Amino acid sequence: MQKLPRSMQLLVDRLSDLPGIGPKSALRMAMTLLKWPEDKTRGLGQSITDLRDQLCICSQCAALADTDPCSICSDAMREQDKLCLVSEWDSLLVMEESGFFKGRYLVLGGLLSPLDGVRPDSLELDKLRENLQSGQTSEIILALGTTLEAETTGSYIKNMVEKEYPHVRVTRLAQGIPLGSDLKFMDKETLKQSMRFRQNI
């Protein structure tokens, strides 16, 4: 196969760095960009540049934002005593889209995974401590998922908070059987969590 022109190969290599994009998909994307009108292609490039130039990390919740503090952190109507911990910014977006949580957030920037080099000092735990030292947080809600890494991170944070800030309540999202699901199709761990976090009716 003929070698790609250098500029095309460079673009394919960079597109291949994106999650879920292999070399063949990257080549198809690059070929599509070549077929676009010039102004559309340049607009895409400008959007990527603007993404880096105009976004910032909120100094309070560590989320991506246009301003610092972000619109959520600067909203005085939100419940200041409830702090929801999420692993990444996209989890915050999902929580916000649901519209049921009216407290504040902290984006941890990942989950503990020693094998992958993610240790406590890799996460935004200093921001969590600063928040707790302010004295306005009465409850921390762990919204980290159900993976082994999420469980490890949740346990670490729970132990830290109980030791350093015993007056702060630590909760987590209830886990169990999704609405509309049949019991016979549930896996053992889901059933275990459902039984463990059963509720009064």
PDB file of C-alpha atoms in Angstrom:
ATOM      1  CA  MET A   1       0.000   0.000   0.000  1.00  0.00           C
ATOM      2  CA  GLN A   2       1.275   3.435  -0.890  1.00  0.00           C
ATOM      3  CA  LYS A   3       2.504   5.500   2.029  1.00  0.00           C
ATOM      4  CA  LEU A   4       0.213   8.326   3.102  1.00  0.00           C
ATOM      5  CA  PRO A   5       1.379  11.902   2.593  1.00  0.00           C
ATOM      6  CA  ARG A   6       3.106  13.141   5.730  1.00  0.00           C
ATOM      7  CA  SER A   7       0.370  15.618   6.740  1.00  0.00           C
ATOM      8  CA  MET A   8      -2.328  12.964   6.293  1.00  0.00           C
ATOM      9  CA  GLN A   9      -0.335  10.395   8.284  1.00  0.00           C
ATOM     10  CA  LEU A  10       0.150  12.914  11.101  1.00  0.00           C
ATOM     11  CA  LEU A  11      -3.597  13.564  11.269  1.00  0.00           C
ATOM     12  CA  VAL A  12      -4.398   9.834  11.189  1.00  0.00           C
ATOM     13  CA  ASP A  13      -1.909   9.219  14.006  1.00  0.00           C
ATOM     14  CA  ARG A  14      -3.454  11.971  16.129  1.00  0.00           C
ATOM     15  CA  LEU A  15      -7.018  10.822  15.488  1.00  0.00           C
ATOM     16  CA  SER A  16      -5.961   7.277  16.416  1.00  0.00           C
ATOM     17  CA  ASP A  17      -5.046   8.565  19.871  1.00  0.00           C
ATOM     18  CA  LEU A  18      -8.734   9.229  20.571  1.00  0.00           C
ATOM     19  CA  PRO A  19     -10.540   6.558  22.623  1.00  0.00           C
ATOM     20  CA  GLY A  20     -12.201   3.913  20.463  1.00  0.00           C
ATOM     21  CA  ILE A  21     -10.604   5.119  17.231  1.00  0.00           C
ATOM     22  CA  GLY A  22      -8.320   2.707  15.411  1.00  0.00           C
ATOM     23  CA  PRO A  23      -6.073   3.488  12.420  1.00  0.00           C
ATOM     24  CA  LYS A  24      -8.720   2.505   9.849  1.00  0.00           C
ATOM     25  CA  SER A  25     -11.406   4.644  11.471  1.00  0.00           C
ATOM     26  CA  ALA A  26      -8.930   7.511  11.777  1.00  0.00           C
ATOM     27  CA  LEU A  27      -8.119   7.252   8.070  1.00  0.00           C
ATOM     28  CA  ARG A  28     -11.836   7.341   7.186  1.00  0.00           C
ATOM     29  CA  MET A  29     -12.259  10.417   9.369  1.00  0.00           C
ATOM     30  CA  ALA A  30      -9.280  12.118   7.747  1.00  0.00           C
ATOM     31  CA  MET A  31     -10.651  11.346   4.275  1.00  0.00           C
ATOM     32  CA  THR A  32     -14.025  12.786   5.303  1.00  0.00           C
ATOM     33  CA  LEU A  33     -12.344  15.975   6.488  1.00  0.00           C
ATOM     34  CA  LEU A  34     -10.674  16.308   3.085  1.00  0.00           C
ATOM     35  CA  LYS A  35     -14.092  16.192   1.419  1.00  0.00           C
ATOM     36  CA  TRP A  36     -15.544  18.886   3.642  1.00  0.00           C
ATOM     37  CA  PRO A  37     -15.606  22.514   2.438  1.00  0.00           C
ATOM     38  CA  GLU A  38     -12.548  24.396   3.608  1.00  0.00           C
ATOM     39  CA  ASP A  39     -14.480  26.687   5.982  1.00  0.00           C
ATOM     40  CA  LYS A  40     -16.076  23.686   7.720  1.00  0.00           C
ATOM     41  CA  THR A  41     -12.700  21.987   8.221  1.00  0.00           C
ATOM     42  CA  ARG A  42     -11.125  25.188   9.519  1.00  0.00           C
ATOM     43  CA  GLY A  43     -14.122  25.675  11.813  1.00  0.00           C
ATOM     44  CA  LEU A  44     -13.511  22.246  13.338  1.00  0.00           C
ATOM     45  CA  GLY A  45      -9.858  23.119  13.896  1.00  0.00           C
ATOM     46  CA  GLN A  46     -10.847  26.436  15.503  1.00  0.00           C
ATOM     47  CA  SER A  47     -13.312  24.659  17.799  1.00  0.00           C
ATOM     48  CA  ILE A  48     -10.532  22.356  18.995  1.00  0.00           C
ATOM     49  CA  THR A  49      -8.258  25.356  19.614  1.00  0.00           C
ATOM     50  CA  ASP A  50     -11.060  27.187  21.458  1.00  0.00           C
ATOM     51  CA  LEU A  51     -11.682  24.107  23.566  1.00  0.00           C
ATOM     52  CA  ARG A  52      -8.181  24.391  25.000  1.00  0.00           C
ATOM     53  CA  ASP A  53      -8.114  28.197  25.170  1.00  0.00           C
ATOM     54  CA  GLN A  54     -11.540  28.962  26.620  1.00  0.00           C
ATOM     55  CA  LEU A  55     -12.207  26.123  29.067  1.00  0.00           C
ATOM     56  CA  CYS A  56     -10.858  26.118  32.586  1.00  0.00           C
ATOM     57  CA  ILE A  57     -11.006  23.890  35.635  1.00  0.00           C
ATOM     58  CA  CYS A  58     -13.315  25.204  38.350  1.00  0.00           C
ATOM     59  CA  SER A  59     -11.228  25.906  41.451  1.00  0.00           C
ATOM     60  CA  GLN A  60     -14.038  24.699  43.720  1.00  0.00           C
ATOM     61  CA  CYS A  61     -15.397  21.507  42.117  1.00  0.00           C
ATOM     62  CA  ALA A  62     -12.637  20.656  39.582  1.00  0.00           C
ATOM     63  CA  ALA A  63     -15.157  20.440  36.719  1.00  0.00           C
ATOM     64  CA  LEU A  64     -14.589  21.797  33.219  1.00  0.00           C
ATOM     65  CA  ALA A  65     -16.184  25.208  32.873  1.00  0.00           C
ATOM     66  CA  ASP A  66     -16.278  28.478  30.950  1.00  0.00           C
ATOM     67  CA  THR A  67     -15.819  30.496  34.141  1.00  0.00           C
ATOM     68  CA  ASP A  68     -14.215  30.070  37.553  1.00  0.00           C
ATOM     69  CA  PRO A  69     -16.139  29.378  39.695  1.00  0.00           C
ATOM     70  CA  CYS A  70     -18.464  27.407  37.430  1.00  0.00           C
ATOM     71  CA  SER A  71     -22.196  28.081  37.161  1.00  0.00           C
ATOM     72  CA  ILE A  72     -23.021  25.278  39.615  1.00  0.00           C
ATOM     73  CA  CYS A  73     -20.589  26.418  42.303  1.00  0.00           C
ATOM     74  CA  SER A  74     -21.706  30.037  41.971  1.00  0.00           C
ATOM     75  CA  ASP A  75     -25.408  29.144  42.250  1.00  0.00           C
ATOM     76  CA  ALA A  76     -26.475  30.297  45.732  1.00  0.00           C
ATOM     77  CA  MET A  77     -29.753  28.364  45.408  1.00  0.00           C
ATOM     78  CA  ARG A  78     -28.023  24.976  45.558  1.00  0.00           C
ATOM     79  CA  GLU A  79     -27.894  23.023  48.822  1.00  0.00           C
ATOM     80  CA  GLN A  80     -24.502  23.990  50.217  1.00  0.00           C
ATOM     81  CA  ASP A  81     -24.419  21.247  52.846  1.00  0.00           C
ATOM     82  CA  LYS A  82     -24.565  18.322  50.353  1.00  0.00           C
ATOM     83  CA  LEU A  83     -21.467  17.412  48.342  1.00  0.00           C
ATOM     84  CA  CYS A  84     -21.664  14.735  45.639  1.00  0.00           C
ATOM     85  CA  LEU A  85     -18.367  13.101  44.650  1.00  0.00           C
ATOM     86  CA  VAL A  86     -18.065  11.858  41.068  1.00  0.00           C
ATOM     87  CA  SER A  87     -15.056  10.322  39.360  1.00  0.00           C
ATOM     88  CA  GLU A  88     -15.092  12.349  36.140  1.00  0.00           C
ATOM     89  CA  TRP A  89     -16.796  15.386  34.633  1.00  0.00           C
ATOM     90  CA  ASP A  90     -19.090  13.329  32.382  1.00  0.00           C
ATOM     91  CA  SER A  91     -20.612  11.731  35.496  1.00  0.00           C
ATOM     92  CA  LEU A  92     -21.439  15.213  36.759  1.00  0.00           C
ATOM     93  CA  LEU A  93     -23.175  15.934  33.439  1.00  0.00           C
ATOM     94  CA  VAL A  94     -25.322  12.805  33.801  1.00  0.00           C
ATOM     95  CA  MET A  95     -26.299  13.779  37.345  1.00  0.00           C
ATOM     96  CA  GLU A  96     -27.197  17.297  36.244  1.00  0.00           C
ATOM     97  CA  GLU A  97     -29.253  16.059  33.281  1.00  0.00           C
ATOM     98  CA  SER A  98     -31.341  13.950  35.648  1.00  0.00           C
ATOM     99  CA  GLY A  99     -32.269  17.137  37.513  1.00  0.00           C
ATOM    100  CA  PHE A 100     -32.866  15.508  40.910  1.00  0.00           C
ATOM    101  CA  PHE A 101     -29.701  16.583  42.766  1.00  0.00           C
ATOM    102  CA  LYS A 102     -29.553  20.207  43.896  1.00  0.00           C
ATOM    103  CA  GLY A 103     -26.375  20.166  45.946  1.00  0.00           C
ATOM    104  CA  ARG A 104     -22.731  20.746  45.029  1.00  0.00           C
ATOM    105  CA  TYR A 105     -20.165  18.498  43.324  1.00  0.00           C
ATOM    106  CA  LEU A 106     -16.520  17.569  43.446  1.00  0.00           C
ATOM    107  CA  VAL A 107     -14.885  15.842  40.479  1.00  0.00           C
ATOM    108  CA  LEU A 108     -12.201  13.521  41.844  1.00  0.00           C
ATOM    109  CA  GLY A 109     -10.389  13.143  38.527  1.00  0.00           C
ATOM    110  CA  GLY A 110     -10.431   9.347  38.522  1.00  0.00           C
ATOM    111  CA  LEU A 111     -10.690   6.351  40.812  1.00  0.00           C
ATOM    112  CA  LEU A 112      -8.041   4.647  42.920  1.00  0.00           C
ATOM    113  CA  SER A 113      -6.222   1.970  40.953  1.00  0.00           C
ATOM    114  CA  PRO A 114      -2.710   1.222  42.249  1.00  0.00           C
ATOM    115  CA  LEU A 115      -1.950  -1.097  39.304  1.00  0.00           C
ATOM    116  CA  ASP A 116      -2.597   1.821  36.932  1.00  0.00           C
ATOM    117  CA  GLY A 117      -0.636   4.256  39.072  1.00  0.00           C
ATOM    118  CA  VAL A 118      -3.712   6.099  40.392  1.00  0.00           C
ATOM    119  CA  ARG A 119      -3.054   6.671  44.079  1.00  0.00           C
ATOM    120  CA  PRO A 120      -4.758   8.963  46.616  1.00  0.00           C
ATOM    121  CA  ASP A 121      -2.446  11.872  45.764  1.00  0.00           C
ATOM    122  CA  SER A 122      -3.614  11.598  42.125  1.00  0.00           C
ATOM    123  CA  LEU A 123      -7.173  12.517  43.104  1.00  0.00           C
ATOM    124  CA  GLU A 124      -8.668  15.830  44.248  1.00  0.00           C
ATOM    125  CA  LEU A 125      -8.649  14.797  47.900  1.00  0.00           C
ATOM    126  CA  ASP A 126      -6.992  18.058  48.977  1.00  0.00           C
ATOM    127  CA  LYS A 127      -9.980  19.915  47.536  1.00  0.00           C
ATOM    128  CA  LEU A 128     -12.249  17.566  49.476  1.00  0.00           C
ATOM    129  CA  ARG A 129     -10.396  18.325  52.702  1.00  0.00           C
ATOM    130  CA  GLU A 130     -10.572  22.087  52.018  1.00  0.00           C
ATOM    131  CA  ASN A 131     -14.284  21.742  51.482  1.00  0.00           C
ATOM    132  CA  LEU A 132     -14.772  19.794  54.696  1.00  0.00           C
ATOM    133  CA  GLN A 133     -12.647  22.252  56.673  1.00  0.00           C
ATOM    134  CA  SER A 134     -15.030  25.046  55.690  1.00  0.00           C
ATOM    135  CA  GLY A 135     -17.620  23.379  57.937  1.00  0.00           C
ATOM    136  CA  GLN A 136     -20.578  23.827  55.593  1.00  0.00           C
ATOM    137  CA  THR A 137     -20.758  20.202  54.369  1.00  0.00           C
ATOM    138  CA  SER A 138     -22.923  17.856  56.438  1.00  0.00           C
ATOM    139  CA  GLU A 139     -23.201  15.014  53.910  1.00  0.00           C
ATOM    140  CA  ILE A 140     -20.932  13.519  51.277  1.00  0.00           C
ATOM    141  CA  ILE A 141     -22.667  11.449  48.623  1.00  0.00           C
ATOM    142  CA  LEU A 142     -20.502   8.924  46.789  1.00  0.00           C
ATOM    143  CA  ALA A 143     -21.642   8.622  43.163  1.00  0.00           C
ATOM    144  CA  LEU A 144     -18.700   6.590  41.912  1.00  0.00           C
ATOM    145  CA  GLY A 145     -20.271   3.516  40.311  1.00  0.00           C
ATOM    146  CA  THR A 146     -19.989  -0.152  41.254  1.00  0.00           C
ATOM    147  CA  THR A 147     -16.609  -1.214  39.871  1.00  0.00           C
ATOM    148  CA  LEU A 148     -13.840  -2.570  42.079  1.00  0.00           C
ATOM    149  CA  GLU A 149     -12.015   0.773  41.691  1.00  0.00           C
ATOM    150  CA  ALA A 150     -15.163   2.655  42.709  1.00  0.00           C
ATOM    151  CA  GLU A 151     -15.604   0.474  45.788  1.00  0.00           C
ATOM    152  CA  THR A 152     -11.934   0.934  46.733  1.00  0.00           C
ATOM    153  CA  THR A 153     -12.166   4.708  46.300  1.00  0.00           C
ATOM    154  CA  GLY A 154     -15.429   4.885  48.240  1.00  0.00           C
ATOM    155  CA  SER A 155     -13.977   2.902  51.149  1.00  0.00           C
ATOM    156  CA  TYR A 156     -10.854   5.082  51.232  1.00  0.00           C
ATOM    157  CA  ILE A 157     -12.890   8.302  51.292  1.00  0.00           C
ATOM    158  CA  LYS A 158     -15.337   6.930  53.877  1.00  0.00           C
ATOM    159  CA  ASN A 159     -12.472   5.963  56.209  1.00  0.00           C
ATOM    160  CA  MET A 160     -10.756   9.314  55.698  1.00  0.00           C
ATOM    161  CA  VAL A 161     -13.909  11.305  56.425  1.00  0.00           C
ATOM    162  CA  GLU A 162     -14.900   9.206  59.455  1.00  0.00           C
ATOM    163  CA  LYS A 163     -11.421   9.647  60.913  1.00  0.00           C
ATOM    164  CA  GLU A 164     -10.906  13.359  60.187  1.00  0.00           C
ATOM    165  CA  TYR A 165     -14.480  14.697  60.076  1.00  0.00           C
ATOM    166  CA  PRO A 166     -16.665  12.325  62.131  1.00  0.00           C
ATOM    167  CA  HIS A 167     -19.624  14.750  62.128  1.00  0.00           C
ATOM    168  CA  VAL A 168     -19.982  14.474  58.322  1.00  0.00           C
ATOM    169  CA  ARG A 169     -22.355  11.799  57.052  1.00  0.00           C
ATOM    170  CA  VAL A 170     -21.101   9.634  54.155  1.00  0.00           C
ATOM    171  CA  THR A 171     -23.732   8.045  51.885  1.00  0.00           C
ATOM    172  CA  ARG A 172     -23.724   6.475  48.470  1.00  0.00           C
ATOM    173  CA  LEU A 173     -26.211   6.043  45.689  1.00  0.00           C
ATOM    174  CA  ALA A 174     -28.488   3.084  46.295  1.00  0.00           C
ATOM    175  CA  GLN A 175     -27.729   0.102  44.116  1.00  0.00           C
ATOM    176  CA  GLY A 176     -29.962  -2.691  43.059  1.00  0.00           C
ATOM    177  CA  ILE A 177     -32.547  -3.890  40.607  1.00  0.00           C
ATOM    178  CA  PRO A 178     -33.375  -1.406  37.822  1.00  0.00           C
ATOM    179  CA  LEU A 179     -37.011  -0.448  37.338  1.00  0.00           C
ATOM    180  CA  GLY A 180     -38.815  -2.747  34.911  1.00  0.00           C
ATOM    181  CA  SER A 181     -36.329  -5.599  35.322  1.00  0.00           C
ATOM    182  CA  ASP A 182     -37.165  -9.208  36.113  1.00  0.00           C
ATOM    183  CA  LEU A 183     -35.459 -10.739  39.144  1.00  0.00           C
ATOM    184  CA  LYS A 184     -34.443 -13.881  37.249  1.00  0.00           C
ATOM    185  CA  PHE A 185     -32.186 -11.846  34.950  1.00  0.00           C
ATOM    186  CA  MET A 186     -30.226 -10.141  37.734  1.00  0.00           C
ATOM    187  CA  ASP A 187     -26.641 -11.057  38.510  1.00  0.00           C
ATOM    188  CA  LYS A 188     -25.639 -12.123  42.025  1.00  0.00           C
ATOM    189  CA  GLU A 189     -23.864  -8.873  42.902  1.00  0.00           C
ATOM    190  CA  THR A 190     -26.884  -6.782  41.912  1.00  0.00           C
ATOM    191  CA  LEU A 191     -29.142  -8.990  44.018  1.00  0.00           C
ATOM    192  CA  LYS A 192     -26.715  -8.762  46.926  1.00  0.00           C
ATOM    193  CA  GLN A 193     -26.646  -4.953  46.746  1.00  0.00           C
ATOM    194  CA  SER A 194     -30.432  -4.845  46.406  1.00  0.00           C
ATOM    195  CA  MET A 195     -30.851  -6.899  49.559  1.00  0.00           C
ATOM    196  CA  ARG A 196     -28.196  -4.956  51.444  1.00  0.00           C
ATOM    197  CA  PHE A 197     -29.684  -1.539  50.620  1.00  0.00           C
ATOM    198  CA  ARG A 198     -33.337  -2.582  50.887  1.00  0.00           C
ATOM    199  CA  GLN A 199     -35.763   0.175  51.866  1.00  0.00           C
ATOM    200  CA  ASN A 200     -38.906   0.446  53.951  1.00  0.00           C
ATOM    201  CA  ILE A 201     -42.171   0.531  52.022  1.00  0.00           C
TER     202      ILE A 201
END
